[in-house]
Every structure is written in structure tokens, then in C-alpha cells.
mmCIF file of N, CA and C in Angstrom:
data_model
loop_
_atom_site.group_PDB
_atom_site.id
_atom_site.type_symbol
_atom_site.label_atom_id
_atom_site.label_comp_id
_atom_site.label_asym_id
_atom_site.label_seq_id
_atom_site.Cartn_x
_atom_site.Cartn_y
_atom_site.Cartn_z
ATOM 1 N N UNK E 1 87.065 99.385 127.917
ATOM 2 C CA UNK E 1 86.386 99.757 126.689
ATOM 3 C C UNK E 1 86.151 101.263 126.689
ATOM 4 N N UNK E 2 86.771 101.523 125.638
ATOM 5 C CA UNK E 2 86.366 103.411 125.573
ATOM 6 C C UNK E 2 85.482 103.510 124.536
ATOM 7 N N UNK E 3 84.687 102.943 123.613
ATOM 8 C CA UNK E 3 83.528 103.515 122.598
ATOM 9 C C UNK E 3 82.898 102.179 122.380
ATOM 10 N N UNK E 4 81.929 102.606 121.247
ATOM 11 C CA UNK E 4 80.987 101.176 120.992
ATOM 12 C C UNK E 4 81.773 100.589 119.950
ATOM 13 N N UNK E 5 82.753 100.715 119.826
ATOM 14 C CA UNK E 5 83.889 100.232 118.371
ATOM 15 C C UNK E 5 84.166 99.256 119.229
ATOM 16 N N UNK E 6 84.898 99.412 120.372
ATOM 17 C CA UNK E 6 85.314 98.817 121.554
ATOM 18 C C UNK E 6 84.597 97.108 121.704
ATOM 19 N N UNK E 7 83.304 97.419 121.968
ATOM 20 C CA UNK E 7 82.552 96.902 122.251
ATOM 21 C C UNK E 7 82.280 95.805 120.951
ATOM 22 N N UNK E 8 81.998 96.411 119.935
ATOM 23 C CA UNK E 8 81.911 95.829 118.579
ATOM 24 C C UNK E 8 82.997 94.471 118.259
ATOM 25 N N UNK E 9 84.316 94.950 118.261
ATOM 26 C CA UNK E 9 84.991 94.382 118.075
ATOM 27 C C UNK E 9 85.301 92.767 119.201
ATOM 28 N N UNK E 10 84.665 93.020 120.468
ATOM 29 C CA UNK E 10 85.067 91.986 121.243
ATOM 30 C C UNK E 10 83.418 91.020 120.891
ATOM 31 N N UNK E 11 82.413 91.650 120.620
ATOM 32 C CA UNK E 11 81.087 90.687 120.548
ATOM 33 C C UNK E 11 80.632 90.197 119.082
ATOM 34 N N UNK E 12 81.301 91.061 117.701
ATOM 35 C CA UNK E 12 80.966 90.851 116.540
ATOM 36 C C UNK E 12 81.333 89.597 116.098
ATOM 37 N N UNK E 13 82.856 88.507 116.369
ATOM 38 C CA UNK E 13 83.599 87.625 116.169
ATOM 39 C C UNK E 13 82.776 86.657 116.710
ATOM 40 N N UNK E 14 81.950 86.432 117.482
ATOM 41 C CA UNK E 14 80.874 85.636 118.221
ATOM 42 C C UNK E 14 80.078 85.023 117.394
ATOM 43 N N UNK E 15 79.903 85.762 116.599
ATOM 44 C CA UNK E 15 78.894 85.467 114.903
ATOM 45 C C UNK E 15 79.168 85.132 114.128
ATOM 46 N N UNK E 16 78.419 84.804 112.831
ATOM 47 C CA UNK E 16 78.653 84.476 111.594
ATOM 48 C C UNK E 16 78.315 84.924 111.167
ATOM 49 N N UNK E 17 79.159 86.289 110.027
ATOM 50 C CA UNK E 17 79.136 86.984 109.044
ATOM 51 C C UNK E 17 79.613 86.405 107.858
ATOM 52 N N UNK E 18 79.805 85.019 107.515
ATOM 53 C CA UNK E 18 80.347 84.752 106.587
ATOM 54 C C UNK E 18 79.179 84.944 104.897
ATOM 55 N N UNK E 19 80.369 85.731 103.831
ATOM 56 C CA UNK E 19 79.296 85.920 102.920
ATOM 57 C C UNK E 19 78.489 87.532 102.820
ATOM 58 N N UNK E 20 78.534 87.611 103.575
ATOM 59 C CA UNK E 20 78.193 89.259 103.737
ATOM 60 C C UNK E 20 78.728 90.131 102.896
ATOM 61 N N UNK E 21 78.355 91.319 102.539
ATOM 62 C CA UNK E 21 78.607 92.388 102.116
ATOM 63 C C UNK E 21 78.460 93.473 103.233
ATOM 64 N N UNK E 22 79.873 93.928 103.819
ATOM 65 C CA UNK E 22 79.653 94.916 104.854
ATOM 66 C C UNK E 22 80.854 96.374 104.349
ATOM 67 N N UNK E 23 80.364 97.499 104.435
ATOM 68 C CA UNK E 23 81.228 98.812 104.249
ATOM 69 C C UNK E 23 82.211 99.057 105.320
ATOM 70 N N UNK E 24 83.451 99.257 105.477
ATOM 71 C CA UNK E 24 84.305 100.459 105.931
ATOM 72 C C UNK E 24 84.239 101.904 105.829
ATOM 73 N N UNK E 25 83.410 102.609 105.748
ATOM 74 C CA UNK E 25 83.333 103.968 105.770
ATOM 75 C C UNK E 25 84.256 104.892 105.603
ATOM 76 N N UNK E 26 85.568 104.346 106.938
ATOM 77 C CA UNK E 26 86.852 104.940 107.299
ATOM 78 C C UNK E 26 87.797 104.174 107.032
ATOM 79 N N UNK E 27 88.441 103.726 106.173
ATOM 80 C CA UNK E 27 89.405 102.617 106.581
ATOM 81 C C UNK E 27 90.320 103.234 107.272
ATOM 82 N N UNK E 28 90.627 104.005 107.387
ATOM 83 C CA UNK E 28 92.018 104.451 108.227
ATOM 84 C C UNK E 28 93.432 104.119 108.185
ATOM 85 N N UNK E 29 93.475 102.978 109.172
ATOM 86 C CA UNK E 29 94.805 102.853 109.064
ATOM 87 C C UNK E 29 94.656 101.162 109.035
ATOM 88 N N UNK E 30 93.079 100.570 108.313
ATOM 89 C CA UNK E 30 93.102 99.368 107.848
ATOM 90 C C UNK E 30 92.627 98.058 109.024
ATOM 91 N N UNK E 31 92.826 98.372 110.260
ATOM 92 C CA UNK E 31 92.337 97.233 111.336
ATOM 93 C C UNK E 31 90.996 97.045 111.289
ATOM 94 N N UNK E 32 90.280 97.715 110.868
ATOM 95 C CA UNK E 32 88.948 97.756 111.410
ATOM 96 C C UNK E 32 88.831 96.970 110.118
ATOM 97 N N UNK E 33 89.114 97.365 108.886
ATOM 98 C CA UNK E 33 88.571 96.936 107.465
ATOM 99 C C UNK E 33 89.789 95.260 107.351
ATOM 100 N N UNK E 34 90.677 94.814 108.213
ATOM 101 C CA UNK E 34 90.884 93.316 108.302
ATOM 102 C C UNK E 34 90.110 92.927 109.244
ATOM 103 N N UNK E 35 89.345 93.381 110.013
ATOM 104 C CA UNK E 35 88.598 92.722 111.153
ATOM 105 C C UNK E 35 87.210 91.886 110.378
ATOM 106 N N UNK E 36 87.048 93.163 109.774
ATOM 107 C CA UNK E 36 85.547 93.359 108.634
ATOM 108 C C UNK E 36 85.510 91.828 107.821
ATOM 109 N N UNK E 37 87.047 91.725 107.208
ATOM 110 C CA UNK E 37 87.235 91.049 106.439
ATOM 111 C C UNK E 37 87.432 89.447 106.659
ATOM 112 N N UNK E 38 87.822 89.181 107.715
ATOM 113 C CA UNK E 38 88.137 88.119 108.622
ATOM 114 C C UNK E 38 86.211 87.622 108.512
ATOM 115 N N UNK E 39 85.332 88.490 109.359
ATOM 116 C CA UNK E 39 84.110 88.155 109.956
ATOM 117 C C UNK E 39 83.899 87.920 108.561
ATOM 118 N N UNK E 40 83.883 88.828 107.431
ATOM 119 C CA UNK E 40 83.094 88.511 106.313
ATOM 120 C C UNK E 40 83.540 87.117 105.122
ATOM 121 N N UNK E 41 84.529 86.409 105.776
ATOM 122 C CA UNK E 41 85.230 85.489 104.914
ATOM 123 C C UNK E 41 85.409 85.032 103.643
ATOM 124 N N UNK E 42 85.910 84.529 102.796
ATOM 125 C CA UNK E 42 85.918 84.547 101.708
ATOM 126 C C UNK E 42 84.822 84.369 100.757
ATOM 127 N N UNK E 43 84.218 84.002 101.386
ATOM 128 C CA UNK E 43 82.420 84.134 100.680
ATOM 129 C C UNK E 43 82.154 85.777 100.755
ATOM 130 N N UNK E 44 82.554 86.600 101.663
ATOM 131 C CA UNK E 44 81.852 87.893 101.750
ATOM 132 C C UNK E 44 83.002 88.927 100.851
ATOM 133 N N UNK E 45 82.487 90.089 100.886
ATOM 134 C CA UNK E 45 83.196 91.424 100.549
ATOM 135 C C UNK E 45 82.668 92.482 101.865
ATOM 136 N N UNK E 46 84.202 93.390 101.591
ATOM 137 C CA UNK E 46 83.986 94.221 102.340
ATOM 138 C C UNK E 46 84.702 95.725 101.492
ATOM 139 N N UNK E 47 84.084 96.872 101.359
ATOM 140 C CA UNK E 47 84.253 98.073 100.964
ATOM 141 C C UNK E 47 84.870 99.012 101.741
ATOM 142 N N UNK E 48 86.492 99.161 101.609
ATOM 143 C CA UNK E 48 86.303 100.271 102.685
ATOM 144 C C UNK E 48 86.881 101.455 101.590
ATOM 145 N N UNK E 49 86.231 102.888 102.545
ATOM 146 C CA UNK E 49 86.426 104.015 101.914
ATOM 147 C C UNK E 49 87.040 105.202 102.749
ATOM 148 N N UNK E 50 87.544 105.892 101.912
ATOM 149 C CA UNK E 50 88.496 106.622 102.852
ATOM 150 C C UNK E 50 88.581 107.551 101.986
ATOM 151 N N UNK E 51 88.336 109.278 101.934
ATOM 152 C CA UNK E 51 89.019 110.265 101.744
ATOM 153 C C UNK E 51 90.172 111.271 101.500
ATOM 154 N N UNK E 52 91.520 109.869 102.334
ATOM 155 C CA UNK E 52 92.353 110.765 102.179
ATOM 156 C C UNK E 52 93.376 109.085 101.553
ATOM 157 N N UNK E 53 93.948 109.423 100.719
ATOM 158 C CA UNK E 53 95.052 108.916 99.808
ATOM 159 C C UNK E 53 95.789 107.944 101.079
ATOM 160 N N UNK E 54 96.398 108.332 102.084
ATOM 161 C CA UNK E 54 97.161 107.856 102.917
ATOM 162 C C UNK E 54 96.480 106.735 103.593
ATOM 163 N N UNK E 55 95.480 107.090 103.714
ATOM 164 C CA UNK E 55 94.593 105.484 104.654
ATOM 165 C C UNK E 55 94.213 104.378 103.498
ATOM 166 N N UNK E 56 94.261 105.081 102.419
ATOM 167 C CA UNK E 56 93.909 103.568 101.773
ATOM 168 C C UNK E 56 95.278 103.331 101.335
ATOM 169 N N UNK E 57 96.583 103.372 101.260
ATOM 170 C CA UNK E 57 97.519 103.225 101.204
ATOM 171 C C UNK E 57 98.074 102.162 102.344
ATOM 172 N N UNK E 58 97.716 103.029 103.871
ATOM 173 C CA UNK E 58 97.995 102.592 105.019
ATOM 174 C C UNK E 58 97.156 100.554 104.782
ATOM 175 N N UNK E 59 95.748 100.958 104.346
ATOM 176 C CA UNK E 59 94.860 99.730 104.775
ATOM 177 C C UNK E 59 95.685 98.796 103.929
ATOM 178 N N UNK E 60 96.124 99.309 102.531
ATOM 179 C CA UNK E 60 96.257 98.293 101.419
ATOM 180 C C UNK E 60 97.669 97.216 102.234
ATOM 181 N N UNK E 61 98.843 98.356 102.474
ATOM 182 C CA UNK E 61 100.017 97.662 103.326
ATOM 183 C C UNK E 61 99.474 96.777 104.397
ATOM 184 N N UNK E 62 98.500 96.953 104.928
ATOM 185 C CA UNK E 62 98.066 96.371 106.360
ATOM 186 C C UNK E 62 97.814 94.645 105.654
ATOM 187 N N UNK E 63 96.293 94.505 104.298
ATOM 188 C CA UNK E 63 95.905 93.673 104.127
ATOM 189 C C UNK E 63 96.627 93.179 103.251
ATOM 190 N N UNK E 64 97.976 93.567 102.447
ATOM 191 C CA UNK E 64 98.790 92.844 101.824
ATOM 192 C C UNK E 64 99.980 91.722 102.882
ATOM 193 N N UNK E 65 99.922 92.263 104.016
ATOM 194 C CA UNK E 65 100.718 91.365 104.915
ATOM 195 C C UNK E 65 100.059 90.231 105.166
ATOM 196 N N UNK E 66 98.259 90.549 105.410
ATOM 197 C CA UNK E 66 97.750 89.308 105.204
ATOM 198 C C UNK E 66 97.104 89.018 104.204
ATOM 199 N N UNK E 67 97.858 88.253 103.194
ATOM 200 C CA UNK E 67 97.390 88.196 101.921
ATOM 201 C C UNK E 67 96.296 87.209 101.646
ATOM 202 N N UNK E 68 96.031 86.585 102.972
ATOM 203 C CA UNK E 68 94.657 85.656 102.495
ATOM 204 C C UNK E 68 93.690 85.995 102.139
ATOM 205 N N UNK E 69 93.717 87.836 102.544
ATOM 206 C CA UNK E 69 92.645 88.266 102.457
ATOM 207 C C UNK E 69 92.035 89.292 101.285
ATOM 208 N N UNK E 70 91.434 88.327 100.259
ATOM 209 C CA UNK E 70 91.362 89.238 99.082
ATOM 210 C C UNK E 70 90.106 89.760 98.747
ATOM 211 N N UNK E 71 89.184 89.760 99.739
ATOM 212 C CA UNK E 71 87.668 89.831 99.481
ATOM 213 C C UNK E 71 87.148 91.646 99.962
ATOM 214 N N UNK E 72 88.580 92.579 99.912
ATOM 215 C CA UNK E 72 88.371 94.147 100.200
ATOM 216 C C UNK E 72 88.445 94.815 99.133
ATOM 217 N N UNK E 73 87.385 95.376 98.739
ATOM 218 C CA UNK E 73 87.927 96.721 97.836
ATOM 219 C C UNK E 73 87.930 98.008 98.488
ATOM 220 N N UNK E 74 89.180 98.469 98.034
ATOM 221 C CA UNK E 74 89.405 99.731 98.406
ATOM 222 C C UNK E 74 89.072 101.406 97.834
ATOM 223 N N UNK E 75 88.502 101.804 98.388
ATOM 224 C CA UNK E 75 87.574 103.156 97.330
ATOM 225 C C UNK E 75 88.106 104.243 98.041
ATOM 226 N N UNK E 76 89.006 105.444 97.124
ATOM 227 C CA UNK E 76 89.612 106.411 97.607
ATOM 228 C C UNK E 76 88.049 107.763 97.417
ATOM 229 N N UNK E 77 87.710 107.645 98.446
ATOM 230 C CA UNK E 77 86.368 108.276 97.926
ATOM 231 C C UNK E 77 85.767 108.637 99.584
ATOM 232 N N UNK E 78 84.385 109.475 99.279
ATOM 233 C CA UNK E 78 83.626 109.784 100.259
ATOM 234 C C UNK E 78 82.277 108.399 100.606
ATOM 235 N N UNK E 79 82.331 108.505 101.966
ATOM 236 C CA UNK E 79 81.321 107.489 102.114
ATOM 237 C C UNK E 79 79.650 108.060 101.816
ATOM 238 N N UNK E 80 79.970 109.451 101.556
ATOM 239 C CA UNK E 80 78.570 109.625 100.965
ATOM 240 C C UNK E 80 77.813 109.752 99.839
ATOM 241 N N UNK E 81 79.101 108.395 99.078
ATOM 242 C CA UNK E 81 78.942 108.001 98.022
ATOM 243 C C UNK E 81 78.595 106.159 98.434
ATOM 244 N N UNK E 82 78.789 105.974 99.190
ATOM 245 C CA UNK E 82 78.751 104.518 99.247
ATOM 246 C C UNK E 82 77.623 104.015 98.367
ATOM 247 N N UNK E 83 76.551 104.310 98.407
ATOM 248 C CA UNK E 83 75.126 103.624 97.833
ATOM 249 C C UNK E 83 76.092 103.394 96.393
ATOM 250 N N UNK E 84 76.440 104.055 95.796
ATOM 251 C CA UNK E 84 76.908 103.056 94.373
ATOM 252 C C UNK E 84 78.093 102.275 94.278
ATOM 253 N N UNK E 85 78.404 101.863 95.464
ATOM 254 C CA UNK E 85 79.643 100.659 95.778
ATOM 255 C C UNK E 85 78.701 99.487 96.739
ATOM 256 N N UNK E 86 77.561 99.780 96.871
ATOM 257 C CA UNK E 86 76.723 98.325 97.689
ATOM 258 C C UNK E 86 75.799 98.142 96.836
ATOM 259 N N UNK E 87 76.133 97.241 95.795
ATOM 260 C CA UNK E 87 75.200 96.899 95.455
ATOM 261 C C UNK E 87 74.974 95.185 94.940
ATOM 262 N N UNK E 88 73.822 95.131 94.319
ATOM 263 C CA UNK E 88 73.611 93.415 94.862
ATOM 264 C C UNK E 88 74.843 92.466 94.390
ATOM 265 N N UNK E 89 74.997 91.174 95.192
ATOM 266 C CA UNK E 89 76.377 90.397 94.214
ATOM 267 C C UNK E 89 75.664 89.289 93.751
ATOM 268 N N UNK E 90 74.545 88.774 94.197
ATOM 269 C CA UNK E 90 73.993 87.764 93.921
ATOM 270 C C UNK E 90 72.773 88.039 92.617
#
């Protein structure tokens, strides 16, 4: 394990996030925001955001391979905008 991402990823799956509303900040290159999406299951959403054109490009190719997964929106944007992409669903 090299960071607390590390760490995250092997103890978060342990749980039940189903239904949730959880952010991507970074999507990057999209693993982290199918991981997100998996835990948050089709009851949940997950937001990921990304700055640069290419990672939400990268994420979109990633979660179109797994197409079960339709509960991501993707925001070409700064996460220090997030507060007006979380807001209530219920």
C-alpha cells in the first residue's frame, strides 16, 4: 500500500454504500469513479469532476465498457464548485 487511496479501496467494498450520493473530485482516468459507482449501486449516484477535458473523456470510455453502470454524472468542471452538484435527491 502506498497512500490512504490504497487503503480505501481494499476496506471501502466491506460496506454498504448502496444508495448514496458520493463525489469524484478527480475522475482522472475513471477507476476510482467505477469503484465509487459499483459501492454506490444503482440506488446511488456518483459525481465525478475533473478539470481537464481528457479525464472525463478517459472516465466516460472507462464506464461505457461497463455499461451497467449508469448512476455517474460527469462534470467537466472544478471541484470547488461541487456544493451545486450535491444536492438533495430525495
Amino acid at each position: 500500500m502506498n497512500n490512504v487511496l490504497d487503503v480505501c479501496k481494499i476496506f471501502a467494498p466491506q460496506f454498504s454504500y448502496s444508495g448514496i450520493t458520493v463525489l469524484d473530485a478527480t475522475a482522472g482516468n475513471g477507476h476510482d469513479t467505477l469503484l465509487l459507482s459499483r459501492l454506490a449501486g444503482k440506488e446511488g449516484r456518483v459525481i465525478a469532476m475533473d478539470v481537464q477535458e481528457a479525464a472525463i473523456d478517459s472516465t466516460r470510455s472507462l464506464l461505457a465498457a461497463e455499461a451497467e453502470f449508469d448512476n455517474v454524472e460527469l462534470v467537466l468542471g472544478s471541484h470547488a464548485n461541487a456544493a451545486s452538484y450535491l444536492h438533495e435527491q430525495n
